[in-house]
C-alpha cells in the first residue's frame, strides 16, 4: 500500500517542480531570445538602411550627371542656333566647371571632330586639376543620345580615372559637332556623396571586371558585414557602385540577466522617487495656483475699472463686478450673450455694430475710444473703452479683453471747468470794461460836443435869417458823422460785454480786426499810442467765435499799450497784422509793441494762472487768451521784437483744414 501511495503522490509532486522549472526555463529562454532577436532585427535594419542610403546616393549622383548633361545640351542648342561664339561658349564652360568640381574638362568639337573650345587650356594645374593630354575622337555617333566611354587612367600625380561623355549636336538630322565632358571618378565620390554617408561607409566604383575606378573611405575600411552592390547604368556604359559599412554586428551584453534586474530595480526605485516628487510638486503647484486665483479674483473684484472678455464671435465669456455695477446687469444675465447687448443704448446701435465689425477685423484703435452705455435703469453712462487681443497658452488669439472706465465724473468735471472758464472770460471782459469806461466817457464827449457845436451854429444861422444851404448841409453831415461814430463805439462795447455761449462760425479776420479797432483806438488815444494795422487782402475764412477772438485781441493790445507807458512818445507804436501761413494753413495775427519787453524769468510763468506783474492785475488775462486760442485748435506764442518790445502771435486754422485738436 505504501508503494502504491508513493507511486500515486509522485506525479503530483513532480508537476509541482516541473511547472516552476518550465516557467523559469521559459523566462531564461525569453531573456536569451529577446537580445538575439533584437540583434537580428538591428542587423536587418542596418542592412536595409544601408541599401536605402546607397540607392539615395546613386540617385543623387545620377541626378547631378543628368543635370550637367541638361545644362550642356542647353549650351549646345544655343551653339546650333549660332547664338554663342567661341568666347561666349568658353565663358559658359568655365562657369559650369567652376560650379561643378566633379567635372575635369569640357570641350567643343565641330562636325569634323576638330577641337574648337577646350577648358584645359585655361585651367591651371592646381587643386588636383591636371590638364589632360589632347584627346582625339574617332568617328562619333550621330544619335542624339549622350554616350559615355569606358573610364581611362590619367597619368598624373594621382593616377586618377577619367570618364568621358559625348553630347552630339544634331541639326536637321546631321551632326554639326559635339560637346565632350570629362568626369574625374574620385571627384564624383568626393563631391556628390554626402559626408555623413562616407563617414559610415566605404564607397567604391568599379567596372564590370571589378577594376576599382574610384574609392572613398573617410571613416576607414569596411568591415564586410553590411555590404551592397548595385549596377550603375550610364549611357552606353555600366559601372558598379559598392558600399561597405564600417559598422560591426551588434554584440550581446554580458551578464544581461543580472544587468536587466539591476536596471529594472533602479528604474522602479527612481520611478517611485520621481512619482513622490511629482506628487509633492503638483500639490505645491495646486496650492500656489489656488492662492493666485483667489488673489486675482479678489483684485478683480476690488477694481473700479470694468473688465470684459469676449471670444472670437463676440460672445461674452467674463465680466467683473465693476462692469456689472456699471451696466446694472448681473453676470449670469449677460455672460454667454452675443451682440446686440442689453446695455447698448438704442440710439447708438449703428455705432456699436460698426465698432464690433472693426473688432472682428482687428482694426480697433489701441488708444481707446469713447461711447455711451445704457444702465439697466435707463440712465446713459459715458465710458472710455480700451480693447486688446486675448492670447491663450498656445500663443493664439482666443478673443478680446476690454477695460471700461466710467467717465461720468470726468465729464461733469469738464463741464464745471468749462463753466468756470466762461465766468472767468466774463469777469475778464468786465475788468477790461472797467478800464475802458473812463476813456469811453471822455471819447463820447468829443462827438457829443461836436454835435452840440454844429447844432448850436445851425440854430444861430436860422435865428439870424442867414440860410446858406451848402453851409447848413455841411453842418448836418458833420453832425451825422459824429453821431455814427458815437453809436459805433457804444455798439462795440455792447457786443464785447454781452454774455453769450461760444459759437464757432465762418469768420473773416479782417472784419474782426476792423470791428475791434474802435475799442483799441480808445485805449491807444488815452495813452498817446499810434495805432497801425495791416491785413493781407483775401484771407481765407476761419471757423471761430467772434467775441472770444475780440477779447483775445483787446487783451493783447491793452497789454501792449500798457507795456509802452515808459517808452518815449515818438516810439509808442502799436502794430496789428494778419497774414496767411502757407505751410501750416493757418491765419497768423500779430500784435507788436515797442515796450520794455519780457524778462526770461517772467516768460517762463507768463501763461500761468494768477501770475501777474501788475499791482492791480488778476493774472488771468494771458491764460484766458491761450485757452480761447486752443479752443479754436490754434496756438498763442510770443517772441522778442528786434526793434525793441514784444510780438504776440496767435494762429487759427483756416476753415475745412484739420486742426491740432481734431
XYZ file of C-alpha atoms in Angstrom:
662
model
C 0.000 0.000 0.000
C 2.799 2.395 0.822
C 4.398 1.774 -2.551
C 1.094 2.419 -4.270
C 0.630 5.667 -2.345
C 4.140 6.729 -3.223
C 3.543 5.962 -6.881
C 0.326 7.999 -6.831
C 1.817 11.029 -4.992
C 4.909 11.263 -7.172
C 3.178 12.692 -10.223
C 1.633 15.458 -8.108
C 4.997 16.367 -6.552
C 6.680 16.099 -9.974
C 4.309 18.648 -11.514
C 4.919 20.962 -8.580
C 8.591 21.082 -9.593
C 8.194 20.854 -13.338
C 5.884 23.842 -13.706
C 8.219 26.344 -11.917
C 11.208 24.891 -13.780
C 9.394 25.212 -17.076
C 8.408 28.765 -16.241
C 11.996 29.560 -15.263
C 13.301 27.983 -18.459
C 10.736 29.922 -20.422
C 11.821 33.126 -18.688
C 15.508 32.385 -19.347
C 14.762 31.405 -22.939
C 12.888 34.641 -23.372
C 15.778 36.610 -21.888
C 18.180 34.878 -24.279
C 15.889 35.017 -27.304
C 14.940 38.658 -26.949
C 18.525 40.002 -27.153
C 19.316 37.635 -30.022
C 16.138 38.705 -31.828
C 16.929 42.325 -31.116
C 20.422 41.758 -32.533
C 18.972 40.192 -35.691
C 16.429 42.984 -36.078
C 19.102 45.611 -35.604
C 21.341 43.868 -38.167
C 18.443 43.717 -40.641
C 17.617 47.373 -40.012
C 21.248 48.354 -40.606
C 21.334 46.360 -43.834
C 18.046 47.874 -45.023
C 19.226 51.347 -44.076
C 22.480 50.764 -45.977
C 20.552 49.694 -49.083
C 18.211 52.681 -48.850
C 21.104 55.117 -48.355
C 23.036 53.512 -51.237
C 20.049 53.910 -53.556
C 19.679 57.535 -52.462
C 23.379 58.233 -53.117
C 23.153 56.580 -56.536
C 20.136 58.711 -57.405
C 21.909 61.871 -56.175
C 24.951 61.107 -58.376
C 22.760 60.239 -61.355
C 20.678 63.394 -60.840
C 23.779 65.601 -60.861
C 25.170 63.937 -64.012
C 21.782 64.312 -65.734
C 21.680 67.934 -64.660
C 25.140 68.563 -66.122
C 24.017 66.854 -69.320
C 20.932 69.067 -69.497
C 22.914 72.274 -68.912
C 25.383 71.354 -71.660
C 22.517 70.467 -74.003
C 21.135 73.968 -73.472
C 24.540 75.387 -74.363
C 24.550 73.075 -77.400
C 21.163 74.385 -78.520
C 22.497 77.935 -78.376
C 25.599 76.814 -80.328
C 23.424 75.209 -83.013
C 21.341 78.405 -83.313
C 24.578 80.425 -83.615
C 23.730 82.485 -80.553
C 27.075 81.799 -78.905
C 30.555 82.386 -80.275
C 33.699 80.675 -79.104
C 34.472 83.203 -76.384
C 30.944 83.042 -75.000
C 30.982 79.228 -75.131
C 34.300 79.162 -73.284
C 32.906 81.509 -70.634
C 29.855 79.291 -70.168
C 32.096 76.215 -69.905
C 34.189 77.994 -67.285
C 31.093 78.768 -65.205
C 29.917 75.156 -65.360
C 33.383 73.916 -64.462
C 33.601 76.324 -61.536
C 30.252 75.262 -60.058
C 30.761 71.507 -60.533
C 34.054 70.246 -59.094
C 33.423 66.693 -60.273
C 33.992 67.844 -63.900
C 37.604 67.765 -65.114
C 37.221 69.087 -68.619
C 34.631 70.349 -71.169
C 35.427 70.569 -74.898
C 33.544 71.522 -78.078
C 34.275 69.786 -81.392
C 32.938 70.607 -84.816
C 31.443 68.128 -87.277
C 34.909 67.027 -88.426
C 35.987 66.407 -84.806
C 38.167 69.495 -84.810
C 38.674 70.932 -81.346
C 37.140 74.414 -81.134
C 36.978 75.188 -77.390
C 38.724 73.318 -74.564
C 38.735 74.315 -70.889
C 42.049 72.537 -70.259
C 43.826 75.408 -71.980
C 42.784 77.849 -69.251
C 42.593 75.746 -66.101
C 45.924 75.788 -64.201
C 47.443 72.567 -62.949
C 46.384 73.106 -59.298
C 43.845 71.693 -56.886
C 44.053 68.222 -58.487
C 43.004 69.576 -61.913
C 45.948 68.462 -64.051
C 45.455 69.369 -67.753
C 44.642 66.322 -69.877
C 46.621 65.370 -72.900
C 44.809 66.133 -76.107
C 42.089 63.524 -76.610
C 41.215 62.657 -80.201
C 37.865 61.079 -81.066
C 37.226 58.897 -83.969
C 34.015 58.696 -85.922
C 31.317 59.774 -83.477
C 27.764 58.530 -83.249
C 25.146 60.655 -84.990
C 22.350 59.875 -82.482
C 21.074 62.486 -80.094
C 21.772 60.372 -77.012
C 24.684 61.011 -74.705
C 27.436 58.399 -74.997
C 29.730 57.638 -72.055
C 33.015 55.873 -72.722
C 34.896 53.460 -70.557
C 36.971 55.333 -67.935
C 40.650 55.669 -68.797
C 43.587 56.142 -66.442
C 45.004 59.649 -66.342
C 48.749 59.576 -65.780
C 49.482 62.399 -63.367
C 50.292 62.961 -59.711
C 47.357 60.814 -58.507
C 46.771 58.491 -61.464
C 43.005 59.113 -61.372
C 40.482 57.573 -63.776
C 38.539 59.820 -66.147
C 35.166 59.103 -67.718
C 34.389 60.906 -70.992
C 30.825 61.503 -72.151
C 29.913 62.792 -75.606
C 26.845 65.007 -76.221
C 26.307 65.153 -80.015
C 24.930 68.352 -81.563
C 22.326 67.388 -84.180
C 20.746 69.863 -86.559
C 18.463 68.790 -89.419
C 19.418 65.134 -88.822
C 23.104 65.957 -89.289
C 25.748 66.132 -86.662
C 27.197 69.628 -86.583
C 29.526 68.975 -83.693
C 29.712 67.560 -80.182
C 30.427 68.540 -76.606
C 32.723 66.344 -74.585
C 32.535 66.350 -70.764
C 35.169 64.527 -68.687
C 34.494 63.408 -65.098
C 37.177 62.505 -62.599
C 35.871 59.366 -60.916
C 37.346 60.188 -57.495
C 35.803 63.675 -57.684
C 32.359 62.125 -58.279
C 32.608 60.387 -54.913
C 34.239 63.346 -53.172
C 31.786 65.974 -54.402
C 28.486 64.108 -54.826
C 28.493 61.645 -51.929
C 27.368 63.252 -48.611
C 29.952 63.380 -45.859
C 27.700 61.580 -43.367
C 27.374 58.614 -45.744
C 31.105 58.497 -46.466
C 31.836 58.693 -42.723
C 29.997 55.392 -42.068
C 30.680 53.552 -45.315
C 33.474 52.728 -47.765
C 32.273 53.584 -51.299
C 33.906 52.294 -54.475
C 33.130 52.493 -58.173
C 34.237 49.525 -60.284
C 33.735 48.371 -63.834
C 32.171 45.055 -64.743
C 35.640 43.483 -64.481
C 35.891 44.528 -60.798
C 38.582 47.046 -61.586
C 38.448 49.821 -58.947
C 37.987 53.179 -60.678
C 37.394 55.348 -57.566
C 37.233 54.856 -53.845
C 36.289 56.942 -50.778
C 36.666 55.747 -47.166
C 36.538 58.782 -44.863
C 35.743 56.660 -41.783
C 38.079 53.752 -42.528
C 37.846 50.451 -44.380
C 34.588 48.494 -44.474
C 34.052 45.505 -42.181
C 32.345 43.368 -44.857
C 29.364 42.842 -42.555
C 26.859 45.148 -44.217
C 27.531 45.486 -47.940
C 25.578 46.363 -51.039
C 26.437 46.342 -54.728
C 24.323 47.918 -57.430
C 24.788 48.236 -61.159
C 25.087 51.891 -62.173
C 23.667 52.232 -65.669
C 25.093 55.117 -67.691
C 24.539 55.823 -71.397
C 26.455 53.076 -73.267
C 28.322 52.188 -70.080
C 27.663 50.038 -66.993
C 29.565 50.560 -63.746
C 29.106 49.103 -60.266
C 28.594 51.182 -57.100
C 29.668 49.227 -53.983
C 29.108 50.241 -50.376
C 30.768 48.511 -47.410
C 29.723 49.696 -43.936
C 32.406 50.199 -41.293
C 29.938 49.038 -38.599
C 30.236 45.576 -36.985
C 27.499 43.261 -35.819
C 25.745 44.223 -32.573
C 27.180 42.459 -29.557
C 25.304 40.853 -26.710
C 25.797 42.425 -23.296
C 27.495 40.241 -20.683
C 25.501 39.266 -17.631
C 22.401 40.516 -19.384
C 20.007 38.996 -16.871
C 21.711 40.478 -13.813
C 22.102 43.806 -15.506
C 18.445 43.762 -16.540
C 17.307 43.031 -12.973
C 19.549 45.754 -11.563
C 18.372 48.228 -14.169
C 14.742 47.308 -13.569
C 15.184 47.688 -9.817
C 16.932 51.014 -10.183
C 14.249 52.089 -12.624
C 11.488 51.096 -10.212
C 13.081 52.971 -7.287
C 13.689 56.006 -9.474
C 10.101 55.863 -10.712
C 8.785 55.777 -7.145
C 11.006 58.701 -6.120
C 10.037 60.631 -9.217
C 6.372 59.884 -8.586
C 6.649 61.057 -4.969
C 8.493 64.194 -6.087
C 5.914 64.916 -8.815
C 3.045 64.436 -6.361
C 4.631 66.927 -3.935
C 5.287 69.369 -6.764
C 1.736 69.034 -8.041
C 0.287 69.607 -4.584
C 2.521 72.662 -4.127
C 1.594 73.957 -7.588
C -2.109 73.442 -6.925
C -1.798 75.303 -3.624
C 0.082 78.185 -5.267
C -2.425 78.260 -8.126
C -5.325 78.285 -5.668
C -3.767 81.241 -3.811
C -3.056 83.063 -7.073
C -6.608 82.527 -8.324
C -8.011 83.722 -5.012
C -5.752 86.792 -5.030
C -6.556 87.588 -8.662
C -10.288 87.184 -8.042
C -10.067 89.497 -5.019
C -8.066 92.024 -7.028
C -10.511 91.968 -9.969
C -13.489 92.237 -7.607
C -11.975 95.331 -5.946
C -11.289 97.148 -9.220
C -13.365 100.188 -10.174
C -12.452 99.559 -13.815
C -14.831 97.273 -15.657
C -13.302 94.184 -17.264
C -14.936 92.247 -20.072
C -13.724 89.239 -22.119
C -15.209 88.085 -25.426
C -14.452 85.180 -27.727
C -13.763 85.385 -31.454
C -17.516 85.543 -32.190
C -18.113 88.435 -29.788
C -19.772 86.270 -27.114
C -19.233 87.487 -23.528
C -17.152 84.981 -21.561
C -16.227 87.008 -18.457
C -17.196 90.219 -16.641
C -16.011 91.524 -13.278
C -18.254 93.034 -10.584
C -17.253 96.596 -11.524
C -18.619 96.077 -15.041
C -21.849 94.592 -13.649
C -22.303 97.623 -11.365
C -21.583 99.922 -14.290
C -24.305 98.486 -16.567
C -26.706 97.302 -13.831
C -26.928 93.686 -15.038
C -25.764 90.636 -13.011
C -23.046 88.475 -14.572
C -25.298 85.449 -15.079
C -27.668 87.501 -17.280
C -25.072 88.776 -19.753
C -22.347 86.087 -19.867
C -22.813 83.980 -22.986
C -24.724 86.658 -24.884
C -23.767 87.812 -28.376
C -24.444 91.262 -29.900
C -26.676 93.182 -29.629
C -26.012 93.535 -25.901
C -28.685 94.594 -23.364
C -26.520 97.513 -22.186
C -26.282 99.080 -25.666
C -28.104 102.413 -25.968
C -30.779 102.219 -28.724
C -29.683 105.493 -30.345
C -26.099 104.217 -30.745
C -26.817 100.752 -32.181
C -25.203 101.604 -35.532
C -22.044 102.847 -33.796
C -21.836 99.633 -31.740
C -22.306 97.456 -34.821
C -19.613 99.380 -36.703
C -17.133 99.070 -33.835
C -17.969 95.367 -33.453
C -17.222 94.867 -37.163
C -13.902 96.705 -36.715
C -13.172 94.489 -33.710
C -13.692 91.312 -35.749
C -11.451 92.761 -38.479
C -8.716 93.536 -35.912
C -8.696 97.317 -36.572
C -9.646 98.550 -33.081
C -7.657 101.691 -32.117
C -5.092 100.980 -29.403
C -5.555 104.427 -27.817
C -9.150 103.633 -26.840
C -12.458 105.196 -27.802
C -15.450 106.787 -26.085
C -19.062 105.641 -26.311
C -22.254 105.532 -24.243
C -23.752 102.578 -22.348
C -27.287 102.281 -21.018
C -27.714 101.264 -17.384
C -30.437 98.758 -16.550
C -32.370 101.714 -15.069
C -32.233 103.559 -18.404
C -29.544 106.055 -17.391
C -26.905 106.855 -20.047
C -23.301 106.331 -18.947
C -20.345 107.766 -20.916
C -17.490 105.249 -20.948
C -13.917 105.025 -22.251
C -13.023 101.584 -23.692
C -9.620 100.043 -24.365
C -9.550 96.843 -26.437
C -6.689 94.341 -26.653
C -6.212 90.826 -28.028
C -6.705 87.919 -25.609
C -3.926 85.333 -26.139
C -4.231 81.748 -24.895
C -1.469 79.466 -23.567
C -0.612 78.322 -27.119
C 0.101 81.872 -28.294
C -3.078 82.090 -30.406
C -5.731 84.772 -30.143
C -8.795 83.436 -28.343
C -10.772 86.671 -28.213
C -10.612 90.241 -26.913
C -10.179 91.792 -23.469
C -11.766 95.163 -22.731
C -11.106 97.699 -19.980
C -14.073 100.042 -19.455
C -13.843 103.300 -17.482
C -16.919 105.207 -16.300
C -16.112 108.828 -17.229
C -19.346 110.386 -15.926
C -17.497 112.241 -13.163
C -14.837 113.320 -15.631
C -17.497 114.738 -17.956
C -19.147 116.597 -15.064
C -15.763 117.987 -14.008
C -15.034 119.083 -17.575
C -18.429 120.778 -17.808
C -17.821 122.552 -14.484
C -14.383 123.643 -15.700
C -15.917 124.969 -18.905
C -18.485 126.953 -16.947
C -15.782 128.361 -14.677
C -13.739 129.360 -17.705
C -16.777 131.132 -19.154
C -17.209 133.003 -15.879
C -13.527 133.944 -15.970
C -13.967 135.148 -19.555
C -16.918 137.286 -18.449
C -15.025 138.603 -15.414
C -12.058 139.459 -17.581
C -14.304 141.283 -20.023
C -15.917 143.248 -17.190
C -12.496 144.115 -15.775
C -11.493 145.319 -19.205
C -14.659 147.394 -19.414
C -13.846 148.984 -16.039
C -10.650 150.299 -17.579
C -12.459 151.337 -20.774
C -15.383 153.096 -19.018
C -13.481 156.238 -18.065
C -11.945 156.510 -21.537
C -15.365 155.844 -23.109
C -16.901 158.844 -21.328
C -14.051 161.064 -22.479
C -14.220 159.739 -26.037
C -18.023 160.199 -26.269
C -17.675 163.786 -25.064
C -15.836 164.664 -28.261
C -18.571 163.629 -30.779
C -21.304 164.918 -28.423
C -19.537 168.280 -28.013
C -19.069 168.474 -31.792
C -22.764 167.641 -32.346
C -23.746 170.351 -29.822
C -21.499 172.909 -31.519
C -22.757 172.130 -35.039
C -26.413 172.179 -33.975
C -25.950 175.432 -31.982
C -24.309 177.061 -35.026
C -27.131 175.877 -37.272
C -29.736 177.300 -34.834
C -27.887 180.616 -34.700
C -27.843 180.737 -38.517
C -31.584 180.075 -38.638
C -32.310 182.757 -35.986
C -30.173 185.293 -37.835
C -32.042 184.531 -41.024
C -28.829 183.569 -42.745
C -29.755 180.419 -44.590
C -26.754 179.148 -46.542
C -27.871 175.777 -47.968
C -24.345 174.370 -48.513
C -23.106 175.509 -45.102
C -26.237 174.182 -43.403
C -25.894 170.793 -45.227
C -22.223 170.525 -44.288
C -23.057 171.109 -40.620
C -25.753 168.419 -40.683
C -23.400 165.889 -42.372
C -20.801 166.503 -39.683
C -23.421 166.062 -37.018
C -24.450 162.741 -38.646
C -20.826 161.543 -38.834
C -20.199 162.321 -35.157
C -23.431 160.582 -34.165
C -22.462 157.436 -36.142
C -19.052 157.491 -34.514
C -20.596 157.614 -31.049
C -23.010 154.829 -31.993
C -20.213 152.585 -33.301
C -18.288 153.000 -30.053
C -21.353 152.087 -27.998
C -22.203 149.057 -30.211
C -18.637 147.723 -29.957
C -18.712 147.950 -26.174
C -22.184 146.332 -26.069
C -21.140 143.386 -28.254
C -17.987 142.919 -26.227
C -19.627 142.762 -22.777
C -22.746 140.834 -23.855
C -22.759 137.365 -22.207
C -23.369 134.539 -24.663
C -22.473 130.918 -25.397
C -19.401 130.230 -27.523
C -20.434 129.702 -31.149
C -17.942 128.962 -33.920
C -18.889 130.219 -37.357
C -17.083 131.140 -40.612
C -15.324 134.429 -39.916
C -13.149 136.858 -41.858
C -10.212 138.016 -39.708
C -10.205 141.392 -41.476
C -13.808 142.030 -40.344
C -12.904 141.020 -36.791
C -9.952 143.436 -36.629
C -11.957 146.252 -38.198
C -14.819 145.840 -35.693
C -12.415 145.790 -32.736
C -10.425 148.838 -33.853
C -12.720 151.475 -32.244
C -12.142 149.949 -28.780
C -8.429 149.605 -29.441
C -8.289 153.233 -30.569
C -9.934 154.316 -27.291
C -7.133 152.687 -25.281
C -4.422 153.866 -27.665
C -5.519 157.517 -27.713
C -5.672 157.686 -23.919
C -2.025 156.609 -23.728
C -0.900 158.619 -26.789
C -0.024 155.428 -28.728
C -0.007 155.453 -32.536
C -2.077 152.577 -33.945
C -1.109 150.823 -37.210
C -2.874 147.795 -38.656
C -2.300 145.829 -41.820
C -4.360 142.909 -43.067
C -3.405 140.843 -46.087
C -6.226 141.002 -48.640
C -8.424 137.985 -49.437
C -7.525 135.954 -46.375
C -9.376 132.605 -46.176
C -12.178 132.181 -43.667
C -11.593 130.704 -40.226
C -14.095 128.799 -38.086
C -14.118 130.808 -34.843
C -16.133 132.588 -32.146
C -16.035 136.320 -32.880
C -16.402 137.536 -29.271
C -13.671 135.229 -27.932
C -11.206 136.369 -30.587
C -12.155 140.029 -29.988
C -11.427 139.544 -26.297
C -8.049 137.979 -27.128
C -7.215 140.856 -29.480
C -8.302 143.507 -26.941
C -6.341 141.842 -24.116
C -3.177 141.617 -26.221
C -3.478 145.224 -27.456
C -4.196 146.515 -23.936
C -1.102 144.687 -22.603
C 0.937 146.142 -25.472
C -0.305 149.684 -24.715
C 0.462 149.284 -21.001
C 3.960 147.964 -21.849
C 4.749 151.227 -23.691
C 3.838 153.611 -20.804
C 7.529 154.299 -20.113
C 8.519 154.394 -23.802
C 9.343 157.703 -25.467
C 6.172 159.182 -27.087
C 7.602 159.113 -30.596
C 8.271 155.354 -30.270
C 4.849 154.401 -28.931
C 3.676 152.435 -31.948
C 1.186 149.561 -31.749
C 1.028 147.419 -34.884
C -1.638 144.774 -35.623
C -1.093 142.500 -38.652
C -2.873 139.485 -40.156
C -1.396 137.133 -42.807
C -1.653 133.553 -44.086
C 0.992 130.928 -43.255
C 1.039 128.725 -46.373
C 2.948 125.912 -44.689
C 0.600 125.302 -41.748
C -2.569 126.600 -43.469
C -3.239 128.983 -40.571
C -4.077 132.678 -40.311
C -1.464 134.423 -38.128
C -2.469 137.577 -36.191
C 0.458 139.553 -34.700
C 0.354 142.313 -32.051
C 3.674 144.160 -31.924
C 4.705 146.765 -29.327
C 7.901 148.636 -28.598
C 7.710 148.451 -24.848
C 10.058 147.197 -22.142
C 9.977 143.542 -23.316
C 9.565 140.371 -21.205
C 12.436 139.121 -18.970
C 13.360 135.435 -19.200
C 12.226 134.626 -15.636
C 8.831 136.201 -16.347
C 8.440 134.477 -19.739
C 8.535 131.044 -18.056
C 5.417 131.843 -15.988
C 3.724 134.198 -18.429
C 0.732 131.938 -19.191
C 0.367 130.510 -15.659
C -2.966 131.238 -13.906
C -2.913 134.101 -11.358
C 0.613 135.152 -12.316
C 0.902 138.902 -12.952
C 3.462 141.708 -12.796
C 0.762 144.370 -12.367
C -0.088 145.674 -8.918
C -3.847 145.557 -9.633
C -3.919 142.652 -12.087
C -5.712 139.295 -11.661
C -3.127 137.240 -13.555
C -5.755 135.570 -15.752
C -5.610 137.640 -18.946
C -2.992 135.718 -20.927
C -4.155 132.367 -19.521
C -7.682 133.094 -20.746
C -6.285 134.180 -24.118
C -4.344 130.946 -24.527
C -7.387 128.875 -23.516
C -9.535 130.704 -26.069
C -6.999 130.175 -28.871
C -6.529 126.477 -28.013
C -10.332 126.134 -28.039
C -10.097 127.041 -31.733
C -7.319 124.496 -32.358
C -4.670 127.222 -32.574
C -1.655 128.348 -30.574
C -0.682 131.554 -28.730
C 3.034 132.404 -28.591
C 5.382 135.357 -28.158
C 8.914 136.343 -29.058
C 11.193 139.344 -28.838
C 10.741 142.294 -31.211
C 14.092 143.082 -32.931
C 13.234 146.833 -32.769
C 12.525 146.569 -29.045
C 9.470 145.244 -27.262
C 7.483 142.039 -27.776
C 5.492 140.365 -30.552
C 2.481 138.257 -29.521
C 1.031 135.951 -32.183
C -1.969 133.671 -32.301
C -2.647 131.196 -35.131
C -6.128 129.983 -36.159
C -6.573 127.075 -38.669
C -8.454 128.064 -41.797
C -11.929 126.639 -42.438
C -12.101 122.963 -43.656
C -8.481 122.345 -42.596
C -7.819 119.788 -39.799
C -6.721 121.486 -36.608
C -4.450 120.171 -33.923
C -7.299 119.432 -31.538
C -9.220 117.295 -34.009
